[in-house]
Coordinates of C-alpha atoms and ligand atoms in Angstrom, one line a residue:
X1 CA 121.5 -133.0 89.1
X2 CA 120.5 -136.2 87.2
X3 CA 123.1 -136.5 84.5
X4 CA 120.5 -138.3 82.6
X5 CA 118.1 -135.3 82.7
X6 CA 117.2 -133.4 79.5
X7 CA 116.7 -129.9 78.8
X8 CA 114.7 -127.7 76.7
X9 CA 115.1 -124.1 76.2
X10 CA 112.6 -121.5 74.2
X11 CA 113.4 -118.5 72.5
X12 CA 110.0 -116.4 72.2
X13 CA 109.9 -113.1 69.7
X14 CA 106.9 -110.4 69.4
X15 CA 103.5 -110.4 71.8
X16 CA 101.6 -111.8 75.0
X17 CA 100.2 -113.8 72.6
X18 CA 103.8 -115.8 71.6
X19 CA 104.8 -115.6 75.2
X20 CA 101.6 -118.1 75.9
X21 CA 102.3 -120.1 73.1
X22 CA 105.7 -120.9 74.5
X23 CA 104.3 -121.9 77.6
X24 CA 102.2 -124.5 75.4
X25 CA 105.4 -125.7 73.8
X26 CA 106.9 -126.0 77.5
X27 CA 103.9 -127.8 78.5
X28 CA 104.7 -130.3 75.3
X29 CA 108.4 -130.4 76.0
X30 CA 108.1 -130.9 80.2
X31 CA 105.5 -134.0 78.8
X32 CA 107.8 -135.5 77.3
X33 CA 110.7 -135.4 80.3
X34 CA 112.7 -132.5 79.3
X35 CA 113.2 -129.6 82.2
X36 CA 113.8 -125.8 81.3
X37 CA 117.0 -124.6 81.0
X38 CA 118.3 -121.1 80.7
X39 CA 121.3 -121.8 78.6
X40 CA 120.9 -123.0 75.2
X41 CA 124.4 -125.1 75.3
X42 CA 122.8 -127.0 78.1
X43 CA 119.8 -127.8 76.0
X44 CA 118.6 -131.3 74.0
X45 CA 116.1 -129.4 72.4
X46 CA 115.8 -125.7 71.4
X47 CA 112.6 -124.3 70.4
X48 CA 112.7 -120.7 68.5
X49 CA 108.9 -119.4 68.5
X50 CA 109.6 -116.7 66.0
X51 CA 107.5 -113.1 65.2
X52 CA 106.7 -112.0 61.6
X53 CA 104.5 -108.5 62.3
X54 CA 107.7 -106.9 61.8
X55 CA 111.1 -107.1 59.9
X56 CA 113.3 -106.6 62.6
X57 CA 111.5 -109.3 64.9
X58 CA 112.3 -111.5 61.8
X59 CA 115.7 -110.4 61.4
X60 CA 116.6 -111.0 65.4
X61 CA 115.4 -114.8 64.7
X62 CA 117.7 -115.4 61.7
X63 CA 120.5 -113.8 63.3
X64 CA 120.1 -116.0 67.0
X65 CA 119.1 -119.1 64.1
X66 CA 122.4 -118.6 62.6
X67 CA 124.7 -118.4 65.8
X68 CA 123.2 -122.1 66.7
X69 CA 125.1 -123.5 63.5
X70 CA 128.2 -124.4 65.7
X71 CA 126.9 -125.2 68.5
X72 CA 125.2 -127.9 67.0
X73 CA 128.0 -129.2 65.0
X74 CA 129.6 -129.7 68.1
X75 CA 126.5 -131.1 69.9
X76 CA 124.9 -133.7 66.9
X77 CA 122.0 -134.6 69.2
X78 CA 120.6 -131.5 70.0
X79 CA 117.1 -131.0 68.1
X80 CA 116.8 -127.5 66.9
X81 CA 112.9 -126.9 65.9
X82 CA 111.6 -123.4 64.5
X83 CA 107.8 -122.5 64.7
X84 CA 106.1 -119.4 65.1
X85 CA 103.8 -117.3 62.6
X86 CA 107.0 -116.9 60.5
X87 CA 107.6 -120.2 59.3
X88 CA 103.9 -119.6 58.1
X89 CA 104.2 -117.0 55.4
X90 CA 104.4 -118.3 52.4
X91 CA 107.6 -120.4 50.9
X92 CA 109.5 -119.6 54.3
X93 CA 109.7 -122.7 55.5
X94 CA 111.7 -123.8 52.2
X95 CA 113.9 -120.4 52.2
X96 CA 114.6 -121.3 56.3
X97 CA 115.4 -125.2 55.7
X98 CA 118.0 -123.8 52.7
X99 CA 119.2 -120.9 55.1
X100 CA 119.4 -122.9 58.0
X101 CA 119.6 -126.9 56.9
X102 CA 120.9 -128.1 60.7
X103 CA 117.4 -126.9 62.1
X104 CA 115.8 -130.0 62.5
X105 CA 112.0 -129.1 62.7
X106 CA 109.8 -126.7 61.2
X107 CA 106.3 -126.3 61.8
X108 CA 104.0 -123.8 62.0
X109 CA 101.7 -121.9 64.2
X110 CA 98.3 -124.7 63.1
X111 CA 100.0 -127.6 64.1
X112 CA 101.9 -126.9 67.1
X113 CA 99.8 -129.5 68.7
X114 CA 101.8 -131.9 66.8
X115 CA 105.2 -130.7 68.2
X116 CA 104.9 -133.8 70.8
X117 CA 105.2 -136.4 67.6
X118 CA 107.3 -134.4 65.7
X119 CA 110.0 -134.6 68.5
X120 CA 109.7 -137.8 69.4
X121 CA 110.0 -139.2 65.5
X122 CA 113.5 -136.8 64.9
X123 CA 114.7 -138.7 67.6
X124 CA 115.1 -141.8 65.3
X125 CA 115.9 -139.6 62.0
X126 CA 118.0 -138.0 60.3
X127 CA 116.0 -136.3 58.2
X128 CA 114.6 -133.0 58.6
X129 CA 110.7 -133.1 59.5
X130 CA 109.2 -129.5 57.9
X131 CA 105.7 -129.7 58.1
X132 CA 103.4 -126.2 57.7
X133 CA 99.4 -126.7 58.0
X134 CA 96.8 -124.3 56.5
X135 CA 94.2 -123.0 59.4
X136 CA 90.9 -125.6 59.2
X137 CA 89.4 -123.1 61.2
X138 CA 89.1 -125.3 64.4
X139 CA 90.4 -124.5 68.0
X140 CA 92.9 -126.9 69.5
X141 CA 91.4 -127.5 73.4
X142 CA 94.1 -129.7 74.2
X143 CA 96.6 -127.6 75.3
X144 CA 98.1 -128.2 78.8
X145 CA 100.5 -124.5 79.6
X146 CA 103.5 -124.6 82.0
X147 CA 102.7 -121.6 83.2
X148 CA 105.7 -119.0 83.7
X149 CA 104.8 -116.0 84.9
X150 CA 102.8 -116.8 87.8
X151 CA 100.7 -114.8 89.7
X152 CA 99.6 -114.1 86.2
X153 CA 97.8 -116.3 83.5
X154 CA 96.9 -115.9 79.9
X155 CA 94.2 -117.2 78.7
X156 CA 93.4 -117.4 74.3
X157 CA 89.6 -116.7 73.9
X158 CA 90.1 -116.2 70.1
X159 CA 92.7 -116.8 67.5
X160 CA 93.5 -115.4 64.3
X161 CA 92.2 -112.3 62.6
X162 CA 89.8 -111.1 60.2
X163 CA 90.4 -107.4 59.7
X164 CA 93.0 -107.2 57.3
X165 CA 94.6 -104.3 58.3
X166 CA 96.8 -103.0 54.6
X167 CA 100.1 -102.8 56.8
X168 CA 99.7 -106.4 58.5
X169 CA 100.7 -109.7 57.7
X170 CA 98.7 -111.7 61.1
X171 CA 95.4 -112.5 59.3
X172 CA 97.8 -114.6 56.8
X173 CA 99.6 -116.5 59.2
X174 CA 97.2 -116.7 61.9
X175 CA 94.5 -117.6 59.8
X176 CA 90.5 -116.7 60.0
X177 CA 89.0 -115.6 63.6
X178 CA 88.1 -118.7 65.5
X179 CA 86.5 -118.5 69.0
X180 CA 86.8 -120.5 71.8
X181 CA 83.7 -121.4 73.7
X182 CA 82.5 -119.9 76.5
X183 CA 82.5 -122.8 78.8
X184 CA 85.8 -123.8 78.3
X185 CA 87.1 -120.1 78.9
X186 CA 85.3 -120.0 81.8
X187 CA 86.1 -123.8 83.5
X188 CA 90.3 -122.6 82.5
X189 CA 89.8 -119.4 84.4
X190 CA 87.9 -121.7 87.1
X191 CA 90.8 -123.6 87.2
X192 CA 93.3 -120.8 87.2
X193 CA 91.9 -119.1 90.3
X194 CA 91.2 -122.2 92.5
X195 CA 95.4 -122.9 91.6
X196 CA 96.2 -119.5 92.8
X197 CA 96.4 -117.5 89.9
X198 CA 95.6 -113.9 90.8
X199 CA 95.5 -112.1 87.4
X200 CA 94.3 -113.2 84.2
X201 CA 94.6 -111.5 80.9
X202 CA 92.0 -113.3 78.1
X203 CA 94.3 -112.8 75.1
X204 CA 92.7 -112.6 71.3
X205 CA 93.9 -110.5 68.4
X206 CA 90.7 -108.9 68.5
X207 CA 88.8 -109.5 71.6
X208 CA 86.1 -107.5 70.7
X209 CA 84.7 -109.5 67.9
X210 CA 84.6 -112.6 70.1
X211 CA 81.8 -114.8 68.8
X212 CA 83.2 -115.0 65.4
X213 CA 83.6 -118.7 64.6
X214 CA 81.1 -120.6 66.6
X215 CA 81.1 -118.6 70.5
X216 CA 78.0 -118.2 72.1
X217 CA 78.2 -115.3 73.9
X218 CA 79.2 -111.4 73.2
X219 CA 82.6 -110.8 74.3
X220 CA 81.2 -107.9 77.4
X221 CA 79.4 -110.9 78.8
X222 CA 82.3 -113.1 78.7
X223 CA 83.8 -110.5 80.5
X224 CA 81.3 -110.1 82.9
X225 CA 81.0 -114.1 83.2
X226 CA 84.7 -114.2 84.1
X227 CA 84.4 -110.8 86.3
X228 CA 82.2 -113.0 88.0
X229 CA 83.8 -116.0 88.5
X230 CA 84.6 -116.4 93.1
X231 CA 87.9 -115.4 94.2
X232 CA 90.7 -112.8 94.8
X233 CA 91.7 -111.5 91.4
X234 CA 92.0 -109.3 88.4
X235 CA 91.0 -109.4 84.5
X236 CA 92.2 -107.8 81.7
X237 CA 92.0 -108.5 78.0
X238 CA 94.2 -107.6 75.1
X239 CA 93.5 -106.6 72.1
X240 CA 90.9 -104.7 71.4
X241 CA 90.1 -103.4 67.9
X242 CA 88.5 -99.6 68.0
X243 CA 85.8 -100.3 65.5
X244 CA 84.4 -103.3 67.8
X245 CA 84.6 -101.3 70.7
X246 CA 81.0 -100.8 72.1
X247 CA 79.6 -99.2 75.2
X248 CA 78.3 -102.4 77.1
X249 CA 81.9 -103.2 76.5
X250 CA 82.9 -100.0 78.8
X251 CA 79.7 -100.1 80.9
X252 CA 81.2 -104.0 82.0
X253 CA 84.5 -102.6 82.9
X254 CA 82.9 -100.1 84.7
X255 CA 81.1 -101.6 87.1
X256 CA 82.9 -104.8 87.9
X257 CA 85.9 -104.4 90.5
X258 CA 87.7 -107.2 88.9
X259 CA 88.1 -105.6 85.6
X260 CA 91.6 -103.5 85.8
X261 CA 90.4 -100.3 84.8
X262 CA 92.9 -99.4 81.9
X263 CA 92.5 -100.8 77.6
X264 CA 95.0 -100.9 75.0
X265 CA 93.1 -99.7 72.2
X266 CA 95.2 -99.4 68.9
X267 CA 94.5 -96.1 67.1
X268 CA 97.7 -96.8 64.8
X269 CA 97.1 -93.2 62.8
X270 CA 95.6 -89.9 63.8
X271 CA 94.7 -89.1 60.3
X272 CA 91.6 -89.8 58.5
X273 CA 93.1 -90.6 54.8
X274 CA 95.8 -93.0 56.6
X275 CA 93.2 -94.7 58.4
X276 CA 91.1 -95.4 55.4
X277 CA 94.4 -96.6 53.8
X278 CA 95.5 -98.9 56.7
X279 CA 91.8 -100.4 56.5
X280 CA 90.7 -99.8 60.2
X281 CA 87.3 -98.3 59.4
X282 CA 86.7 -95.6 61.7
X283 CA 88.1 -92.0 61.7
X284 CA 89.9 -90.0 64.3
X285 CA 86.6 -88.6 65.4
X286 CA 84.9 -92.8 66.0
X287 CA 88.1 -93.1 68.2
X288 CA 87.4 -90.0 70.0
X289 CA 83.9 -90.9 70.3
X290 CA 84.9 -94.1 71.6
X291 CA 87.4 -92.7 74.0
X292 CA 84.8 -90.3 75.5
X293 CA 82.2 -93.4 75.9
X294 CA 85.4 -94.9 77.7
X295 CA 85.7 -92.4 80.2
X296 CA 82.1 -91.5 80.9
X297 CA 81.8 -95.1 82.1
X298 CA 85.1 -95.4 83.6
X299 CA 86.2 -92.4 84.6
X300 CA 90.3 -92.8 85.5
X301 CA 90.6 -95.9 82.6
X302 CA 94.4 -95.5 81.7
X303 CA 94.4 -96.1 78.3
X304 CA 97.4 -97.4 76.2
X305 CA 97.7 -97.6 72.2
X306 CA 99.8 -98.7 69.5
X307 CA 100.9 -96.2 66.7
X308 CA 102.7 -96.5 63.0
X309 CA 104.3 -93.7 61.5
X310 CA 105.8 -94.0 58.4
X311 CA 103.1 -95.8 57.0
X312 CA 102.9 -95.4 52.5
X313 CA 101.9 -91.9 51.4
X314 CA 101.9 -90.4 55.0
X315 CA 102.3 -86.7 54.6
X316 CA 103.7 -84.5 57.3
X317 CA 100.3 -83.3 57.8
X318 CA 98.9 -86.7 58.5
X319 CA 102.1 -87.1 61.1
X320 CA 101.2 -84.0 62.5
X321 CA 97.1 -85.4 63.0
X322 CA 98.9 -88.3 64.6
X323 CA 100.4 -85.8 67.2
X324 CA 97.3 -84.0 67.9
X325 CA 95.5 -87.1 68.8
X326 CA 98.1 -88.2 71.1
X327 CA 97.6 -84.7 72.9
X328 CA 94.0 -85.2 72.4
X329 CA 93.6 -88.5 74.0
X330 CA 96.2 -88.1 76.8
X331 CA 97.2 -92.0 76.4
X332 CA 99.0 -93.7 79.6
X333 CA 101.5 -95.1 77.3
X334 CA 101.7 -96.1 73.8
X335 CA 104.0 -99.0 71.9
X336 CA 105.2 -97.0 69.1
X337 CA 106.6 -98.8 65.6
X338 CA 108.0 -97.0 62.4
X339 CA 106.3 -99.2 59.6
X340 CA 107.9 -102.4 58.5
X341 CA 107.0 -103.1 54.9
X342 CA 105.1 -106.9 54.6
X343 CA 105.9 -109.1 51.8
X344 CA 102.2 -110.6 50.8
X345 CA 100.0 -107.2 52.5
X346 CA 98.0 -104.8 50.6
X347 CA 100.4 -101.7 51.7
X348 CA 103.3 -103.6 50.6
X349 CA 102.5 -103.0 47.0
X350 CA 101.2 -99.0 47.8
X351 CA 102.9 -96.5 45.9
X352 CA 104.6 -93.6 48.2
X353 CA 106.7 -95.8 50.6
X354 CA 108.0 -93.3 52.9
X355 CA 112.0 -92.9 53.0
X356 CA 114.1 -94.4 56.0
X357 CA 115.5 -90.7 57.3
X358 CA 111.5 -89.6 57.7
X359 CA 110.4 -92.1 59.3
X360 CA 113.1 -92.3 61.5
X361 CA 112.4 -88.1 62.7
X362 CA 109.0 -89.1 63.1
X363 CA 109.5 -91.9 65.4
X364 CA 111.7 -89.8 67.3
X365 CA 108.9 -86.9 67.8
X366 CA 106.1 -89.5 68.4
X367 CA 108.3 -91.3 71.1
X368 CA 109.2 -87.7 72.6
X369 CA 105.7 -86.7 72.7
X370 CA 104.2 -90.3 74.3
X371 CA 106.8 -89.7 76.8
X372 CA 105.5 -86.6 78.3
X373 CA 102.7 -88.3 78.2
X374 CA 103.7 -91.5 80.4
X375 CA 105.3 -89.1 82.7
X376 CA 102.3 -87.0 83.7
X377 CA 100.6 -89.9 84.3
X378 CA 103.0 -91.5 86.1
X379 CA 103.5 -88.5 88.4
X380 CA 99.6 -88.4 88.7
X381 CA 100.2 -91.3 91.4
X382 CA 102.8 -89.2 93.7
X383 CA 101.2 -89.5 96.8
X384 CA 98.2 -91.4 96.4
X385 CA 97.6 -95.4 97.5
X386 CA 97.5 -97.8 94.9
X387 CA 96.8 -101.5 95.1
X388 CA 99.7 -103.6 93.9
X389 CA 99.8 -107.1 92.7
X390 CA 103.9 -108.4 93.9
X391 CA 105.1 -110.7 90.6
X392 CA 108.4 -110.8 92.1
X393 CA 111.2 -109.3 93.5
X394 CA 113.8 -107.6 91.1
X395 CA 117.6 -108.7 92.2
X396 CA 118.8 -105.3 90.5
X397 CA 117.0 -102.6 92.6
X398 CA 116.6 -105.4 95.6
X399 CA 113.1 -104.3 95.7
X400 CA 109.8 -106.1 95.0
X401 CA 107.9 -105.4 91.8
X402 CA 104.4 -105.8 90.5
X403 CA 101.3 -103.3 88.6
X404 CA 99.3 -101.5 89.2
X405 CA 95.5 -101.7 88.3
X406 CA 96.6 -99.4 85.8
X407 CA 99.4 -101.3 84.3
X408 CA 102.1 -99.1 86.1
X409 CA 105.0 -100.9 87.4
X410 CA 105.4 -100.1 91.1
X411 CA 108.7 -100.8 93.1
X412 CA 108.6 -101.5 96.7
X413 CA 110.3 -102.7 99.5
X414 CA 109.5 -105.5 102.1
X415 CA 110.6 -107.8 104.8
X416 CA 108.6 -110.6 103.6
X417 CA 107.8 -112.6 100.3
X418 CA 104.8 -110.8 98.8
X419 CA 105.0 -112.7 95.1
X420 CA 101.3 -113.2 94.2
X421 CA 99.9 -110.9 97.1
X422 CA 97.8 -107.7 96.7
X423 CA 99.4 -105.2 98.9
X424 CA 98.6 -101.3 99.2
X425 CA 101.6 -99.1 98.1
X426 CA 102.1 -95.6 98.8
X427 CA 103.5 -94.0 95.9
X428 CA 106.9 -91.4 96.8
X429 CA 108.7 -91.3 93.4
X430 CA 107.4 -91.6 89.8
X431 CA 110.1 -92.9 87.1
X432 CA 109.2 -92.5 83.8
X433 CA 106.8 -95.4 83.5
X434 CA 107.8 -97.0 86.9
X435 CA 106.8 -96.2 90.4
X436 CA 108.1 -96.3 93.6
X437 CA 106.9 -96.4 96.6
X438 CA 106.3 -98.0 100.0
X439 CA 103.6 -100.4 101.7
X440 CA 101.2 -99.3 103.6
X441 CA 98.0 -100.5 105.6
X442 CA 95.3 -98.8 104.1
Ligands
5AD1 N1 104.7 -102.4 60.6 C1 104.7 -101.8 61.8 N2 103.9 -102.1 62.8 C2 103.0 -103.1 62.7 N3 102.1 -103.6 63.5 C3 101.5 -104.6 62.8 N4 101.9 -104.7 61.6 C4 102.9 -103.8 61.5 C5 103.8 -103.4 60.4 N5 103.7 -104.0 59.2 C6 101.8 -103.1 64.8 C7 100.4 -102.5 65.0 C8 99.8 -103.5 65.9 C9 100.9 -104.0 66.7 C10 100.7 -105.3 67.3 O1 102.0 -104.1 65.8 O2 100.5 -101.3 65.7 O3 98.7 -103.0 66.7
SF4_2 FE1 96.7 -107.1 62.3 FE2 94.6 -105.4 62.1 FE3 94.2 -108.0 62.8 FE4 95.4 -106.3 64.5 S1 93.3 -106.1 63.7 S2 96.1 -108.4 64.0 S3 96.6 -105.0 63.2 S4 95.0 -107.2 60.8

């Protein structure tokens, strides 16, 4: 090792979406000499991409913030810089410069294109550099990822968010719905496959409303554009919002291979009165509806949802709605959250905030009940052939790893390297949300 080398080290909170960002920040930080490191002591500079949706992702950001304080008295030179949507809500970047006065940068999530110059002027200053920008509504195209997570790729087709859901704080920090175009979606993706990428996941906070903001195109024949693109590989697409959804969405998925058959569509409530409240315009009986649409155009889609509980003025009633549709719908698997109150939302100020202890028994159910659900599915595969796409190998169970069409997690053995391979596993043993199984030729 070059004792003159420098290191960088990110710490990423909250989605997908964050976990690309980071790989923009890499690609800013690797521009500019420094090499990843995966200890922060060994680092020059240390990035924090931080996570507002929810207090504790906030929380777990101050706290690993805070522990840096000694480290960096001992280590003057080391730049500290803090981004991410919570340095974007409003007065935080004040209250985290006077809670945290070593960090040395904080920007925010509209001008993380300027990371580059921010970095290189703290290197001759003492000064802190705190700079936030409001959105202007355009889409950065200069953006040049070190990728991680090969054989998988992530690829933005929208940013921010115009729904305004009561409970959520994105469409403030991320700003209005802005699309990319179509032709530069499609030329990355291009690009992506000819380098060997074998999955790609078109990322947007809602990727059903793509077109907002200046796109030419519906976001189905987006889709079906990339669906189409030559070469080996899958597509899927996170998020997409329930009242957006549309048939030609699910008659795309249907009939193009290259579409993974499984959506994460976010019901967040099975009541009707807590849905109106929460601002998602439809009703239990649209997303039922929509469901049905789903599976009459593709029949075994695995689909996988995010739920609140504990959201204001949610009787046990409403809870108990929420249970029914999970029975109803038969979800895959579902990300479950007990409602984190949002300085700045519309829900924040809602009378009927529901008490710690029942939010806490309801999570508890909800998770117990998704549960059965993930297992069935799971054990659904026992037995049958499912095609795999290696990501790795995992040094714990010394077996190779990688999904499912489906998004299940399928653990295998094997003599050789199969990272970034499609290989045919028999499934033996389901696990919760994880299979195992072995390869076969089929
Ligand atoms: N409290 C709890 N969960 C939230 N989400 C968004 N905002 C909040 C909040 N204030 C959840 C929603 C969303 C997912 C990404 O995070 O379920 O779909
Ligand atoms: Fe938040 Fe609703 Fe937008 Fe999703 S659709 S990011 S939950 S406001």
């Amino acid at each position: 090792m070059d004792t003159m080398d420098k290191f960088y080290h990110i710490v990423t909170y909250g989605c997908q979406m964050n976990v690309h960002e980071s790989e923009k920040i890499a690609g800013i930080l690797s521009g500019l000499g420094y090499i990843a490191c995966d200890k922060m002591e060994q680092a020059d500079v240390v990035v924090f991409n931080t996570c507002c949706i929810r207090e504790n992702a906030e929380n777990h950001a101050y706290g690993n913030i805070g522990m840096l304080k000694k480290l960096k008295a001992a280590k003057r030179d080391m730049i500290i810089a803090v981004g991410g949507c919570l340095t974007q809500q409003i007065n935080k970047a004040d209250s985290l410069h006077e809670k945290f006065p070593y960090v040395d940068i904080i920007f925010g999530t509209h001008n993380l294109n300027k990371l580059k110059e921010y970095i290189i002027e703290k290197r001759g200053r003492k000064k802190p550099i705190i700079e936030i920008e409001q959105c202007d509504g355009s889409v950065f195209e200069g953006d040049v990822p070190l990728r991680t997570s090969y054989p998988n790729a992530w690829v933005n087709i929208t940013y921010g968010c115009n729904n305004f859901c009561t409970y959520c704080i994105v469409p403030y920090v991320r700003g209005r719905e802005r699309s990319r175009k179509s032709e530069n979606i499609l030329a990355e993706v291009g690009k992506l496959v000819a380098e060997g990428y074998k999955e790609i996941t078109l990322l947007g906070q809602n990727v059903n409303s793509y077109g907002n903001g200046g796109a030419d195109i519906p976001f189905y024949e987006l889709l079906e554009r990339v669906a189409n693109i030559d070469g080996n590989f899958r597509v899927r697409f996170m998020t997409s919002h329930p009242k957006d959804f549309s048939e030609e969405l699910a008659k795309v998925i249907g009939r193009n291979k290259k579409i993974c058959n499984c959506l994460h569509l976010p019901v967040q409530s099975g009541s009707d009165s807590i849905l109106s409240a929460m601002n998602r315009r439809y009703t239990a009986r649209d997303y039922l509806n929509k469901v049905e649409i789903l599976r009459k155009h593709v029949p075994d889609c695995a689909i996988t949802t995010d739920i609140i509980v504990g959201f204001p003025g949610e009787t046990e009633e409403d809870f108990k709605a929420t249970l029914e549709l999970v029975n109803k719908v038969d979800f895959a698997s579902a990300f479950t959250f007990v409602y984190s109150k949002r300085e700045g939302t519309k829900a924040a100020l809602m009378p009927n905030q529901i008490p710690e202890d029942v939010s806490k028994r309801r999570i508890m159910e909800l998770v117990d009940l998704v549960n059965e659900h993930t297992r069935s599915h799971s054990a659904r595969f026992v037995g049958q052939t499912v095609e795999v796409l290696c990501e790795g190998y995992d040094d714990k169970r010394s077996l190779y790893l990688g999904r499912s069409e489906h998004g299940r997690m399928v653990y295998f053995d094997s003599i050789d390297d199969k990272k970034g391979q499609f290989v045919n596993v028999k499934i033996n043993e389901a696990n919760g949300i994880s299979l195992i199984g072995e390869i076969t030729e089929e």
